[in-house]
Amino acid sequence: MTTFPQTPEYTGLNTPIGVEYDLADLTVHGTIPAEVEGTFFRAVPDPAFAPFMEDGGAILSADGMISAIRFEGGKASAAMRFVQTARHNAEVAAGHALFGKYRNPYTDKPEAAGVDRTVANTTPIWHAGRLLLAKEDGRPYRVDPRTLETIGSYDFGGKLKSETSTAHARIDPVTGELFMFGYEADGLGSTKISYFIIDSQGKLTREQWFDAPYCAMMHDFVITENYVLFPIYPTTCDAERVKAGGDHWVHEMERDSWVGVMPRYGDVSELRWYKGPKGVSCYHMMNAHEDGAGNILFDQCLSNVNAFPFIQKASGLNIAPQDSGGRLARWIISLSEGADSITEVVIGPPGDFPIIPADRQGRPFSHGWMLTMNPEMQGPPVAGGPVGAMFNMLLRLDFTGQPVQALPLPPAHCYNEPVHVPSSQAGHDGWLVTLVDRQDGPDAFAHECWIIEAGNLGAGPVARVEIPQRMRPQVHGWWVSAAQLATAL
């Protein structure tokens, strides 16, 4: 193919752009709060070349771009660069696509043999003065946070043995440690999981390996003050299927889910497995914490089937989002001797991209935010992103009994995942920063970066920053304060 297919993966909000840019002194409506001083980094998949074969995971296979929306002295600027992965550079040198189906090297062109396949397109991670761009099928890439130039693949000073690393790292707010893991740690279809810890100075201090019950997509995980949880949902990989040119992922509705629990500084021999319901799926978790009564409370955006259309297609499924049983679920896991099952309580509506204040990571928390669909829809959702439909309502959920707050968008508008900016004012919830897309026609979109008072969603944005450049949906973002950026290595 020399042009992109006219399919949902490449049209509308998902239309490839492939433009690197620098935009200074952006137009601001309202006032940027003094506390919003720093950079909103966004991971944006954007394919540089049209595919040469059908790829069901097209958006997830797209080249990683790092976006930076900077706030300084009440002004805003923006920049975008491709992450110069080995894969991206190989295709640029060839002048066309070299890599075939999503996470299947057996479908690549011969010239791609031996080239690192990761596109580093999922999550920016800031830790110990370094900015990393991560995707779970490989090791992260390090990027200069000031220039956005790619420094190179990062293995924590040669210490990391795993071939893969999660895009969803967890940072302990007290110790400053970075907790990570990698699944398929030693190759396609492997059950091997690597669990590793990086100290507050960026040194990898420990890496342990264990076997999962089966090879599963493990997109996210959680920590508590004393434990680490490894959720296993039945979206599975079979190495023989991949070698035969098939799909990497198939969702198995009749297979059990599992959660592995171990002391976070313990040994993998202490890992305990708890059986969960059959067929469930989750991409993103809100938090987990211990309740003081011998339980772990694990909160996640759960559904009864994998939400991605390309995975449903490979699995012979066709379950609409409204029929998927989506909910914010709390799994109660007893640490008592002999316990091996899970109790579920629904604590919130369907949705995704849950966030909490960073200082409550792994600890009891009173509130959080997430995206959902307006139950009083005034028109169709904006088409885009890997699931095919974008969210149009922002929620603040309170777990102390206070009312839910909501900020619905007008028709033909949608949210990207917000990031949270903490406040130094006692009792203030801080701020949410998010990109909002507006569809003005079949292929016409406008984009703004909104700043919203996190404890007063109904008031709407306090500032809106115009982005005069066509944008693609992000996967995840990360807020880095000006003080943190000053420590960049």
Tab-separated table of C-alpha atoms in Angstrom:
chain	number	residue	atom	x	y	z
A	1	MET	CA	0.000	0.000	0.000
A	2	THR	CA	1.290	3.461	-0.867
A	3	THR	CA	-1.647	5.248	0.748
A	4	PHE	CA	-3.347	4.587	4.050
A	5	PRO	CA	-6.490	2.435	3.988
A	6	GLN	CA	-9.787	4.265	4.414
A	7	THR	CA	-10.683	2.313	7.521
A	8	PRO	CA	-11.523	3.571	11.037
A	9	GLU	CA	-7.897	2.999	12.089
A	10	TYR	CA	-6.705	5.621	9.578
A	11	THR	CA	-9.570	8.086	9.131
A	12	GLY	CA	-11.308	10.827	11.099
A	13	LEU	CA	-9.499	11.635	14.325
A	14	ASN	CA	-7.193	8.673	13.573
A	15	THR	CA	-5.973	10.154	10.274
A	16	PRO	CA	-2.151	9.889	10.141
A	17	ILE	CA	-0.381	13.243	10.400
A	18	GLY	CA	3.338	12.549	10.679
A	19	VAL	CA	4.288	16.169	11.302
A	20	GLU	CA	6.948	17.329	13.749
A	21	TYR	CA	6.534	20.902	14.914
A	22	ASP	CA	7.313	23.675	17.392
A	23	LEU	CA	4.551	26.131	18.285
A	24	ALA	CA	5.430	29.157	20.415
A	25	ASP	CA	3.242	31.625	22.328
A	26	LEU	CA	-0.048	29.791	21.873
A	27	THR	CA	-3.341	31.645	22.231
A	28	VAL	CA	-4.720	31.283	25.758
A	29	HIS	CA	-8.351	31.929	26.706
A	30	GLY	CA	-8.637	32.516	30.445
A	31	THR	CA	-5.753	32.418	32.905
A	32	ILE	CA	-3.244	29.624	33.400
A	33	PRO	CA	-2.958	29.027	37.170
A	34	ALA	CA	0.437	29.824	38.671
A	35	GLU	CA	0.673	26.232	39.959
A	36	VAL	CA	0.429	24.859	36.414
A	37	GLU	CA	4.096	25.449	35.660
A	38	GLY	CA	5.781	22.592	33.832
A	39	THR	CA	5.220	20.247	30.885
A	40	PHE	CA	2.385	17.958	29.889
A	41	PHE	CA	4.070	15.118	27.990
A	42	ARG	CA	1.870	12.985	25.723
A	43	ALA	CA	2.580	9.703	23.904
A	44	VAL	CA	0.945	9.875	20.477
A	45	PRO	CA	0.951	6.923	18.047
A	46	ASP	CA	1.249	8.144	14.450
A	47	PRO	CA	2.309	5.860	11.555
A	48	ALA	CA	5.019	7.312	9.346
A	49	PHE	CA	4.294	4.864	6.517
A	50	ALA	CA	1.236	3.112	5.146
A	51	PRO	CA	1.065	-0.609	6.015
A	52	PHE	CA	1.870	-3.258	3.428
A	53	MET	CA	-0.641	-5.726	4.900
A	54	GLU	CA	-3.727	-5.632	7.077
A	55	ASP	CA	-2.782	-5.021	10.712
A	56	GLY	CA	-5.647	-5.364	13.167
A	57	GLY	CA	-3.687	-3.489	15.831
A	58	ALA	CA	-2.863	-0.618	13.507
A	59	ILE	CA	-3.099	2.189	16.064
A	60	LEU	CA	-1.065	0.273	18.613
A	61	SER	CA	1.570	-0.436	15.935
A	62	ALA	CA	1.936	3.224	14.939
A	63	ASP	CA	5.235	5.015	15.433
A	64	GLY	CA	5.605	6.729	18.775
A	65	MET	CA	5.624	10.510	18.898
A	66	ILE	CA	6.409	12.535	21.999
A	67	SER	CA	4.287	15.654	22.449
A	68	ALA	CA	5.143	18.405	24.933
A	69	ILE	CA	2.718	21.156	25.927
A	70	ARG	CA	4.727	23.542	28.082
A	71	PHE	CA	3.434	26.072	30.587
A	72	GLU	CA	5.777	28.828	31.732
A	73	GLY	CA	4.970	32.196	33.278
A	74	GLY	CA	1.321	32.073	32.251
A	75	LYS	CA	2.156	31.272	28.621
A	76	ALA	CA	2.002	28.041	26.641
A	77	SER	CA	3.954	26.418	23.816
A	78	ALA	CA	3.909	22.997	22.163
A	79	ALA	CA	6.230	20.655	20.290
A	80	MET	CA	6.078	17.194	18.717
A	81	ARG	CA	8.785	14.755	17.608
A	82	PHE	CA	8.977	11.161	16.417
A	83	VAL	CA	10.665	8.832	18.874
A	84	GLN	CA	13.676	7.649	16.897
A	85	THR	CA	13.271	3.964	17.615
A	86	ALA	CA	15.268	1.390	15.702
A	87	ARG	CA	12.044	0.400	13.955
A	88	HIS	CA	11.188	3.955	12.908
A	89	ASN	CA	14.722	4.616	11.668
A	90	ALA	CA	14.782	1.388	9.670
A	91	GLU	CA	11.569	2.301	7.871
A	92	VAL	CA	12.735	5.869	7.231
A	93	ALA	CA	15.926	4.481	5.686
A	94	ALA	CA	13.892	2.077	3.521
A	95	GLY	CA	11.273	4.688	2.631
A	96	HIS	CA	8.364	2.342	3.320
A	97	ALA	CA	6.870	0.025	5.963
A	98	LEU	CA	8.898	-3.042	6.893
A	99	PHE	CA	6.915	-4.450	9.805
A	100	GLY	CA	3.804	-6.572	9.378
A	101	LYS	CA	1.057	-7.534	11.785
A	102	TYR	CA	0.823	-6.257	15.320
A	103	ARG	CA	3.464	-7.955	17.486
A	104	ASN	CA	4.175	-10.650	14.910
A	105	PRO	CA	7.733	-10.575	13.538
A	106	TYR	CA	6.989	-13.603	11.340
A	107	THR	CA	4.982	-11.294	9.057
A	108	ASP	CA	7.750	-8.694	8.605
A	109	LYS	CA	9.742	-8.034	5.449
A	110	PRO	CA	13.188	-9.686	5.396
A	111	GLU	CA	14.933	-6.333	5.894
A	112	ALA	CA	13.309	-6.027	9.334
A	113	ALA	CA	14.972	-9.149	10.718
A	114	GLY	CA	16.712	-8.469	14.007
A	115	VAL	CA	15.410	-4.897	14.355
A	116	ASP	CA	13.842	-3.961	17.683
A	117	ARG	CA	10.092	-3.856	16.909
A	118	THR	CA	8.880	-1.601	19.729
A	119	VAL	CA	7.454	1.776	18.740
A	120	ALA	CA	7.614	3.372	22.234
A	121	ASN	CA	4.172	4.901	21.741
A	122	THR	CA	2.179	4.309	24.933
A	123	THR	CA	3.327	6.209	28.044
A	124	PRO	CA	5.835	8.927	28.934
A	125	ILE	CA	7.393	8.069	32.314
A	126	TRP	CA	9.342	10.614	34.367
A	127	HIS	CA	11.649	9.283	37.059
A	128	ALA	CA	15.002	10.254	38.590
A	129	GLY	CA	15.570	13.084	36.103
A	130	ARG	CA	14.909	10.966	33.011
A	131	LEU	CA	12.032	10.905	30.516
A	132	LEU	CA	11.247	7.454	29.120
A	133	LEU	CA	8.787	6.521	26.360
A	134	ALA	CA	7.428	3.043	26.982
A	135	LYS	CA	5.426	0.351	25.220
A	136	GLU	CA	4.982	-3.074	26.746
A	137	ASP	CA	6.417	-5.081	23.834
A	138	GLY	CA	9.989	-3.860	24.408
A	139	ARG	CA	12.301	-1.789	26.537
A	140	PRO	CA	11.636	1.936	26.855
A	141	TYR	CA	13.388	4.678	24.914
A	142	ARG	CA	14.952	7.642	26.646
A	143	VAL	CA	14.088	11.114	25.314
A	144	ASP	CA	15.586	14.501	26.170
A	145	PRO	CA	12.762	16.340	27.996
A	146	ARG	CA	13.970	19.752	26.788
A	147	THR	CA	14.580	19.104	23.085
A	148	LEU	CA	12.468	15.924	22.635
A	149	GLU	CA	15.408	14.357	20.807
A	150	THR	CA	15.729	10.593	21.250
A	151	ILE	CA	18.713	9.440	23.309
A	152	GLY	CA	18.216	5.715	22.718
A	153	SER	CA	16.855	2.428	24.030
A	154	TYR	CA	17.145	2.300	27.811
A	155	ASP	CA	18.036	-0.727	29.951
A	156	PHE	CA	18.790	1.022	33.263
A	157	GLY	CA	22.541	1.051	32.817
A	158	GLY	CA	22.747	-2.467	31.432
A	159	LYS	CA	21.038	-3.963	34.483
A	160	LEU	CA	17.642	-4.920	32.981
A	161	LYS	CA	17.526	-8.516	31.751
A	162	SER	CA	13.896	-8.562	30.615
A	163	GLU	CA	13.276	-7.979	26.919
A	164	THR	CA	10.071	-6.085	27.782
A	165	SER	CA	8.892	-3.444	30.223
A	166	THR	CA	5.406	-2.264	31.102
A	167	ALA	CA	4.185	1.138	29.988
A	168	HIS	CA	2.363	1.471	33.337
A	169	ALA	CA	4.990	2.072	35.981
A	170	ARG	CA	4.080	2.849	39.594
A	171	ILE	CA	6.065	5.310	41.729
A	172	ASP	CA	5.889	5.061	45.505
A	173	PRO	CA	5.175	8.565	46.883
A	174	VAL	CA	7.240	7.996	50.046
A	175	THR	CA	10.325	6.140	48.823
A	176	GLY	CA	10.424	7.556	45.279
A	177	GLU	CA	11.024	4.042	43.920
A	178	LEU	CA	9.826	3.039	40.468
A	179	PHE	CA	8.084	-0.354	40.274
A	180	MET	CA	7.871	-2.077	36.887
A	181	PHE	CA	7.417	-5.467	35.258
A	182	GLY	CA	7.672	-7.049	31.836
A	183	TYR	CA	5.557	-9.898	30.450
A	184	GLU	CA	6.674	-12.213	27.641
A	185	ALA	CA	9.972	-11.278	29.238
A	186	ASP	CA	12.062	-13.748	27.243
A	187	GLY	CA	10.129	-13.978	23.982
A	188	LEU	CA	6.823	-14.253	22.156
A	189	GLY	CA	4.218	-16.370	23.906
A	190	SER	CA	6.353	-16.848	27.001
A	191	THR	CA	4.765	-17.122	30.448
A	192	LYS	CA	7.828	-15.476	32.025
A	193	ILE	CA	7.239	-12.273	34.011
A	194	SER	CA	10.058	-10.006	35.142
A	195	TYR	CA	9.443	-7.835	38.213
A	196	PHE	CA	11.968	-5.098	38.903
A	197	ILE	CA	12.490	-2.109	41.191
A	198	ILE	CA	14.387	1.107	40.447
A	199	ASP	CA	15.444	3.250	43.401
A	200	SER	CA	14.825	6.994	43.717
A	201	GLN	CA	18.175	7.736	42.026
A	202	GLY	CA	17.305	5.655	38.960
A	203	LYS	CA	19.360	2.541	39.798
A	204	LEU	CA	17.802	-0.859	39.147
A	205	THR	CA	18.200	-2.626	42.480
A	206	ARG	CA	16.346	-5.888	41.977
A	207	GLU	CA	14.891	-8.043	39.185
A	208	GLN	CA	13.057	-11.333	39.740
A	209	TRP	CA	11.301	-13.669	37.301
A	210	PHE	CA	8.300	-15.953	37.692
A	211	ASP	CA	5.743	-17.807	35.551
A	212	ALA	CA	2.196	-16.567	34.967
A	213	PRO	CA	-0.655	-19.118	34.770
A	214	TYR	CA	-0.677	-18.510	31.015
A	215	CYS	CA	0.680	-15.938	28.546
A	216	ALA	CA	-1.662	-12.974	28.889
A	217	MET	CA	-1.796	-9.310	27.995
A	218	MET	CA	-0.705	-7.554	31.205
A	219	HIS	CA	-1.159	-3.883	30.359
A	220	ASP	CA	-1.175	-2.498	33.906
A	221	PHE	CA	-0.540	-3.494	37.516
A	222	VAL	CA	-0.721	-1.958	40.999
A	223	ILE	CA	1.210	-1.650	44.224
A	224	THR	CA	0.163	-1.100	47.818
A	225	GLU	CA	2.350	0.056	50.682
A	226	ASN	CA	3.509	-3.527	51.263
A	227	TYR	CA	2.417	-5.613	48.261
A	228	VAL	CA	2.524	-5.795	44.474
A	229	LEU	CA	-0.363	-7.231	42.402
A	230	PHE	CA	-0.039	-8.867	38.985
A	231	PRO	CA	-3.489	-9.153	37.301
A	232	ILE	CA	-3.888	-11.811	34.600
A	233	TYR	CA	-6.875	-11.525	32.235
A	234	PRO	CA	-7.612	-14.074	29.483
A	235	THR	CA	-6.445	-12.142	26.435
A	236	THR	CA	-3.836	-14.702	25.480
A	237	CYS	CA	-0.938	-15.304	23.124
A	238	ASP	CA	0.017	-18.624	21.556
A	239	ALA	CA	3.506	-18.803	20.070
A	240	GLU	CA	2.521	-21.354	17.413
A	241	ARG	CA	-0.346	-19.157	16.240
A	242	VAL	CA	2.042	-16.222	15.922
A	243	LYS	CA	4.622	-18.288	14.030
A	244	ALA	CA	1.899	-19.314	11.586
A	245	GLY	CA	1.266	-15.633	10.820
A	246	GLY	CA	-1.764	-15.322	13.050
A	247	ASP	CA	-2.869	-12.745	15.580
A	248	HIS	CA	-0.839	-12.120	18.706
A	249	TRP	CA	-3.914	-11.752	20.920
A	250	VAL	CA	-7.121	-13.770	21.234
A	251	HIS	CA	-9.605	-13.258	24.070
A	252	GLU	CA	-10.854	-16.466	25.737
A	253	MET	CA	-14.240	-15.910	27.355
A	254	GLU	CA	-14.229	-19.219	29.264
A	255	ARG	CA	-10.775	-18.903	30.816
A	256	ASP	CA	-10.300	-17.817	34.439
A	257	SER	CA	-8.657	-14.555	35.410
A	258	TRP	CA	-6.029	-14.454	38.165
A	259	VAL	CA	-4.272	-12.000	40.451
A	260	GLY	CA	-0.808	-12.738	41.766
A	261	VAL	CA	-0.002	-11.078	45.110
A	262	MET	CA	3.410	-10.903	46.744
A	263	PRO	CA	5.233	-8.692	49.246
A	264	ARG	CA	6.693	-5.966	47.102
A	265	TYR	CA	10.178	-6.448	48.583
A	266	GLY	CA	9.684	-10.199	48.945
A	267	ASP	CA	10.720	-13.187	46.896
A	268	VAL	CA	8.692	-14.615	44.016
A	269	SER	CA	8.447	-17.848	46.011
A	270	GLU	CA	5.973	-15.926	48.217
A	271	LEU	CA	3.640	-15.202	45.287
A	272	ARG	CA	0.009	-16.209	45.951
A	273	TRP	CA	-2.519	-16.668	43.142
A	274	TYR	CA	-6.188	-15.676	43.531
A	275	LYS	CA	-8.785	-16.886	41.023
A	276	GLY	CA	-11.070	-14.250	39.491
A	277	PRO	CA	-14.100	-14.413	37.175
A	278	LYS	CA	-13.927	-15.923	33.706
A	279	GLY	CA	-13.494	-13.832	30.584
A	280	VAL	CA	-13.033	-10.415	32.180
A	281	SER	CA	-10.720	-7.727	30.886
A	282	CYS	CA	-9.107	-4.551	32.182
A	283	TYR	CA	-6.616	-2.158	30.665
A	284	HIS	CA	-6.278	0.429	33.428
A	285	MET	CA	-6.364	0.359	37.207
A	286	MET	CA	-7.167	3.247	39.537
A	287	ASN	CA	-5.283	2.145	42.659
A	288	ALA	CA	-4.879	-0.557	45.312
A	289	HIS	CA	-4.418	-0.265	49.054
A	290	GLU	CA	-4.579	-2.251	52.286
A	291	ASP	CA	-7.622	-1.663	54.476
A	292	GLY	CA	-6.169	-2.482	57.885
A	293	ALA	CA	-8.421	-5.542	58.222
A	294	GLY	CA	-6.223	-7.985	56.342
A	295	ASN	CA	-7.525	-7.168	52.851
A	296	ILE	CA	-6.224	-5.533	49.703
A	297	LEU	CA	-8.761	-3.334	47.905
A	298	PHE	CA	-7.981	-3.293	44.184
A	299	ASP	CA	-9.885	-0.793	41.985
A	300	GLN	CA	-9.981	-1.193	38.208
A	301	CYS	CA	-11.941	-0.336	35.058
A	302	LEU	CA	-13.309	-3.800	34.367
A	303	SER	CA	-15.470	-5.269	31.606
A	304	ASN	CA	-16.698	-8.728	30.665
A	305	VAL	CA	-14.732	-8.851	27.404
A	306	ASN	CA	-11.695	-7.210	25.812
A	307	ALA	CA	-12.828	-3.864	24.399
A	308	PHE	CA	-10.491	-3.638	21.410
A	309	PRO	CA	-12.330	-4.399	18.137
A	310	PHE	CA	-9.305	-6.021	16.491
A	311	ILE	CA	-8.945	-8.447	19.401
A	312	GLN	CA	-12.663	-9.253	19.368
A	313	LYS	CA	-12.433	-9.923	15.622
A	314	ALA	CA	-9.500	-12.299	16.085
A	315	SER	CA	-11.474	-14.037	18.856
A	316	GLY	CA	-14.663	-14.495	16.834
A	317	LEU	CA	-16.499	-12.034	19.098
A	318	ASN	CA	-18.673	-9.018	18.365
A	319	ILE	CA	-19.788	-7.470	21.643
A	320	ALA	CA	-20.718	-3.786	21.564
A	321	PRO	CA	-19.246	-1.491	24.250
A	322	GLN	CA	-22.685	-0.905	25.795
A	323	ASP	CA	-23.072	-4.679	26.215
A	324	SER	CA	-19.641	-5.346	27.702
A	325	GLY	CA	-20.590	-4.947	31.367
A	326	GLY	CA	-18.169	-2.096	31.987
A	327	ARG	CA	-17.787	-0.826	35.566
A	328	LEU	CA	-15.299	0.558	38.057
A	329	ALA	CA	-14.872	-2.564	40.161
A	330	ARG	CA	-13.267	-3.080	43.548
A	331	TRP	CA	-11.798	-6.526	44.033
A	332	ILE	CA	-11.410	-7.448	47.699
A	333	ILE	CA	-8.495	-9.823	48.208
A	334	SER	CA	-8.072	-11.397	51.626
A	335	LEU	CA	-4.522	-11.900	52.868
A	336	SER	CA	-5.621	-14.447	55.446
A	337	GLU	CA	-3.998	-17.859	55.291
A	338	GLY	CA	-5.605	-20.181	52.748
A	339	ALA	CA	-7.660	-17.489	51.001
A	340	ASP	CA	-7.579	-17.818	47.215
A	341	SER	CA	-10.729	-16.152	45.844
A	342	ILE	CA	-11.874	-12.626	45.028
A	343	THR	CA	-14.983	-10.665	46.042
A	344	GLU	CA	-16.167	-7.883	43.730
A	345	VAL	CA	-18.024	-4.664	44.581
A	346	VAL	CA	-18.994	-2.101	41.927
A	347	ILE	CA	-17.888	1.385	43.016
A	348	GLY	CA	-18.268	3.413	39.817
A	349	PRO	CA	-19.668	3.591	36.279
A	350	PRO	CA	-18.228	2.307	33.002
A	351	GLY	CA	-15.248	4.272	31.755
A	352	ASP	CA	-11.489	4.322	31.598
A	353	PHE	CA	-8.283	6.305	32.194
A	354	PRO	CA	-8.633	6.518	35.988
A	355	ILE	CA	-6.219	8.784	37.867
A	356	ILE	CA	-5.584	9.673	41.504
A	357	PRO	CA	-3.296	12.179	43.236
A	358	ALA	CA	0.249	10.839	42.940
A	359	ASP	CA	0.787	11.101	46.693
A	360	ARG	CA	-1.945	8.467	47.247
A	361	GLN	CA	-0.364	5.797	45.056
A	362	GLY	CA	-0.749	2.467	46.857
A	363	ARG	CA	-2.386	4.173	49.844
A	364	PRO	CA	-5.969	4.757	51.002
A	365	PHE	CA	-7.507	7.544	48.916
A	366	SER	CA	-10.682	9.577	49.044
A	367	HIS	CA	-11.259	10.506	45.396
A	368	GLY	CA	-10.137	10.089	41.819
A	369	TRP	CA	-11.050	11.033	38.263
A	370	MET	CA	-11.906	9.070	35.132
A	371	LEU	CA	-13.432	9.445	31.681
A	372	THR	CA	-16.794	8.028	30.665
A	373	MET	CA	-19.642	8.474	28.190
A	374	ASN	CA	-22.408	10.939	28.929
A	375	PRO	CA	-25.494	8.810	29.704
A	376	GLU	CA	-27.577	11.613	28.114
A	377	MET	CA	-25.817	11.518	24.757
A	378	GLN	CA	-26.856	14.332	22.404
A	379	GLY	CA	-25.212	12.793	19.377
A	380	PRO	CA	-22.794	10.061	18.345
A	381	PRO	CA	-19.387	9.946	20.032
A	382	VAL	CA	-16.359	11.225	18.163
A	383	ALA	CA	-14.776	8.314	16.307
A	384	GLY	CA	-11.143	7.751	17.189
A	385	GLY	CA	-8.603	5.967	19.343
A	386	PRO	CA	-7.966	2.206	19.480
A	387	VAL	CA	-11.490	1.339	20.646
A	388	GLY	CA	-13.077	3.496	17.941
A	389	ALA	CA	-15.042	5.915	20.145
A	390	MET	CA	-13.726	8.733	22.325
A	391	PHE	CA	-15.027	9.677	25.782
A	392	ASN	CA	-17.103	12.830	26.255
A	393	MET	CA	-17.502	13.188	30.031
A	394	LEU	CA	-15.019	13.776	32.854
A	395	LEU	CA	-15.910	12.558	36.358
A	396	ARG	CA	-14.631	13.199	39.861
A	397	LEU	CA	-15.551	10.225	42.037
A	398	ASP	CA	-15.623	10.640	45.815
A	399	PHE	CA	-15.362	7.518	47.976
A	400	THR	CA	-16.349	9.275	51.216
A	401	GLY	CA	-19.985	9.750	50.246
A	402	GLN	CA	-19.786	13.128	48.533
A	403	PRO	CA	-21.652	13.598	45.217
A	404	VAL	CA	-20.041	12.727	41.910
A	405	GLN	CA	-18.914	15.740	39.887
A	406	ALA	CA	-19.150	15.708	36.099
A	407	LEU	CA	-18.053	17.851	33.191
A	408	PRO	CA	-19.847	16.690	30.037
A	409	LEU	CA	-18.747	18.038	26.683
A	410	PRO	CA	-21.011	19.438	23.958
A	411	PRO	CA	-21.809	17.218	20.958
A	412	ALA	CA	-18.872	16.475	18.621
A	413	HIS	CA	-16.310	17.016	21.422
A	414	CYS	CA	-14.128	14.465	23.224
A	415	TYR	CA	-11.508	14.159	25.922
A	416	ASN	CA	-8.064	12.609	25.886
A	417	GLU	CA	-6.741	11.200	29.172
A	418	PRO	CA	-6.063	14.013	31.677
A	419	VAL	CA	-3.067	14.398	33.965
A	420	HIS	CA	-3.257	15.699	37.528
A	421	VAL	CA	-1.272	18.713	38.731
A	422	PRO	CA	-1.116	18.886	42.549
A	423	SER	CA	-1.760	22.069	44.494
A	424	SER	CA	0.296	23.437	47.365
A	425	GLN	CA	-2.869	24.854	48.934
A	426	ALA	CA	-4.256	22.754	51.784
A	427	GLY	CA	-7.607	21.229	50.878
A	428	HIS	CA	-7.297	22.099	47.179
A	429	ASP	CA	-7.660	19.206	44.722
A	430	GLY	CA	-5.217	20.703	42.232
A	431	TRP	CA	-5.753	20.863	38.487
A	432	LEU	CA	-6.482	18.559	35.560
A	433	VAL	CA	-4.813	19.173	32.200
A	434	THR	CA	-6.264	17.463	29.148
A	435	LEU	CA	-6.490	17.750	25.387
A	436	VAL	CA	-10.017	18.287	24.045
A	437	ASP	CA	-10.858	17.555	20.391
A	438	ARG	CA	-13.742	19.171	18.509
A	439	GLN	CA	-15.059	17.732	15.251
A	440	ASP	CA	-16.202	20.428	12.806
A	441	GLY	CA	-16.775	18.169	9.809
A	442	PRO	CA	-16.119	14.659	8.481
A	443	ASP	CA	-12.374	15.283	8.453
A	444	ALA	CA	-12.146	18.672	10.179
A	445	PHE	CA	-11.000	18.929	13.799
A	446	ALA	CA	-9.847	21.627	16.200
A	447	HIS	CA	-7.885	21.032	19.392
A	448	GLU	CA	-7.439	22.793	22.714
A	449	CYS	CA	-5.577	22.005	25.907
A	450	TRP	CA	-7.878	22.633	28.865
A	451	ILE	CA	-6.941	23.341	32.462
A	452	ILE	CA	-9.736	22.428	34.898
A	453	GLU	CA	-9.968	22.911	38.651
A	454	ALA	CA	-9.904	19.296	39.782
A	455	GLY	CA	-12.307	19.813	42.694
A	456	ASN	CA	-14.792	21.952	40.779
A	457	LEU	CA	-15.426	20.269	37.444
A	458	GLY	CA	-18.778	21.953	36.934
A	459	ALA	CA	-17.107	25.346	36.581
A	460	GLY	CA	-15.522	24.251	33.325
A	461	PRO	CA	-11.983	25.085	32.221
A	462	VAL	CA	-10.178	28.017	33.803
A	463	ALA	CA	-7.942	28.183	30.723
A	464	ARG	CA	-8.120	26.899	27.156
A	465	VAL	CA	-4.986	26.793	25.005
A	466	GLU	CA	-5.492	26.663	21.242
A	467	ILE	CA	-3.319	24.119	19.408
A	468	PRO	CA	-3.242	25.317	15.769
A	469	GLN	CA	-2.043	21.967	14.437
A	470	ARG	CA	-3.961	18.821	13.595
A	471	MET	CA	-3.574	16.316	16.470
A	472	ARG	CA	-4.054	12.568	16.876
A	473	PRO	CA	-5.436	10.907	20.019
A	474	GLN	CA	-2.837	10.257	22.677
A	475	VAL	CA	-2.543	7.011	24.584
A	476	HIS	CA	-1.231	8.290	27.929
A	477	GLY	CA	0.333	11.408	29.383
A	478	TRP	CA	2.530	12.488	32.300
A	479	TRP	CA	2.824	15.800	34.143
A	480	VAL	CA	6.354	16.997	34.985
A	481	SER	CA	6.632	20.157	37.064
A	482	ALA	CA	9.134	22.921	36.339
A	483	ALA	CA	10.975	21.957	39.539
A	484	GLN	CA	11.266	18.364	38.358
A	485	LEU	CA	12.425	19.423	34.898
A	486	ALA	CA	15.207	21.438	36.524
A	487	THR	CA	16.677	18.128	37.744
A	488	ALA	CA	16.831	16.575	34.248
A	489	LEU	CA	20.008	14.607	33.637
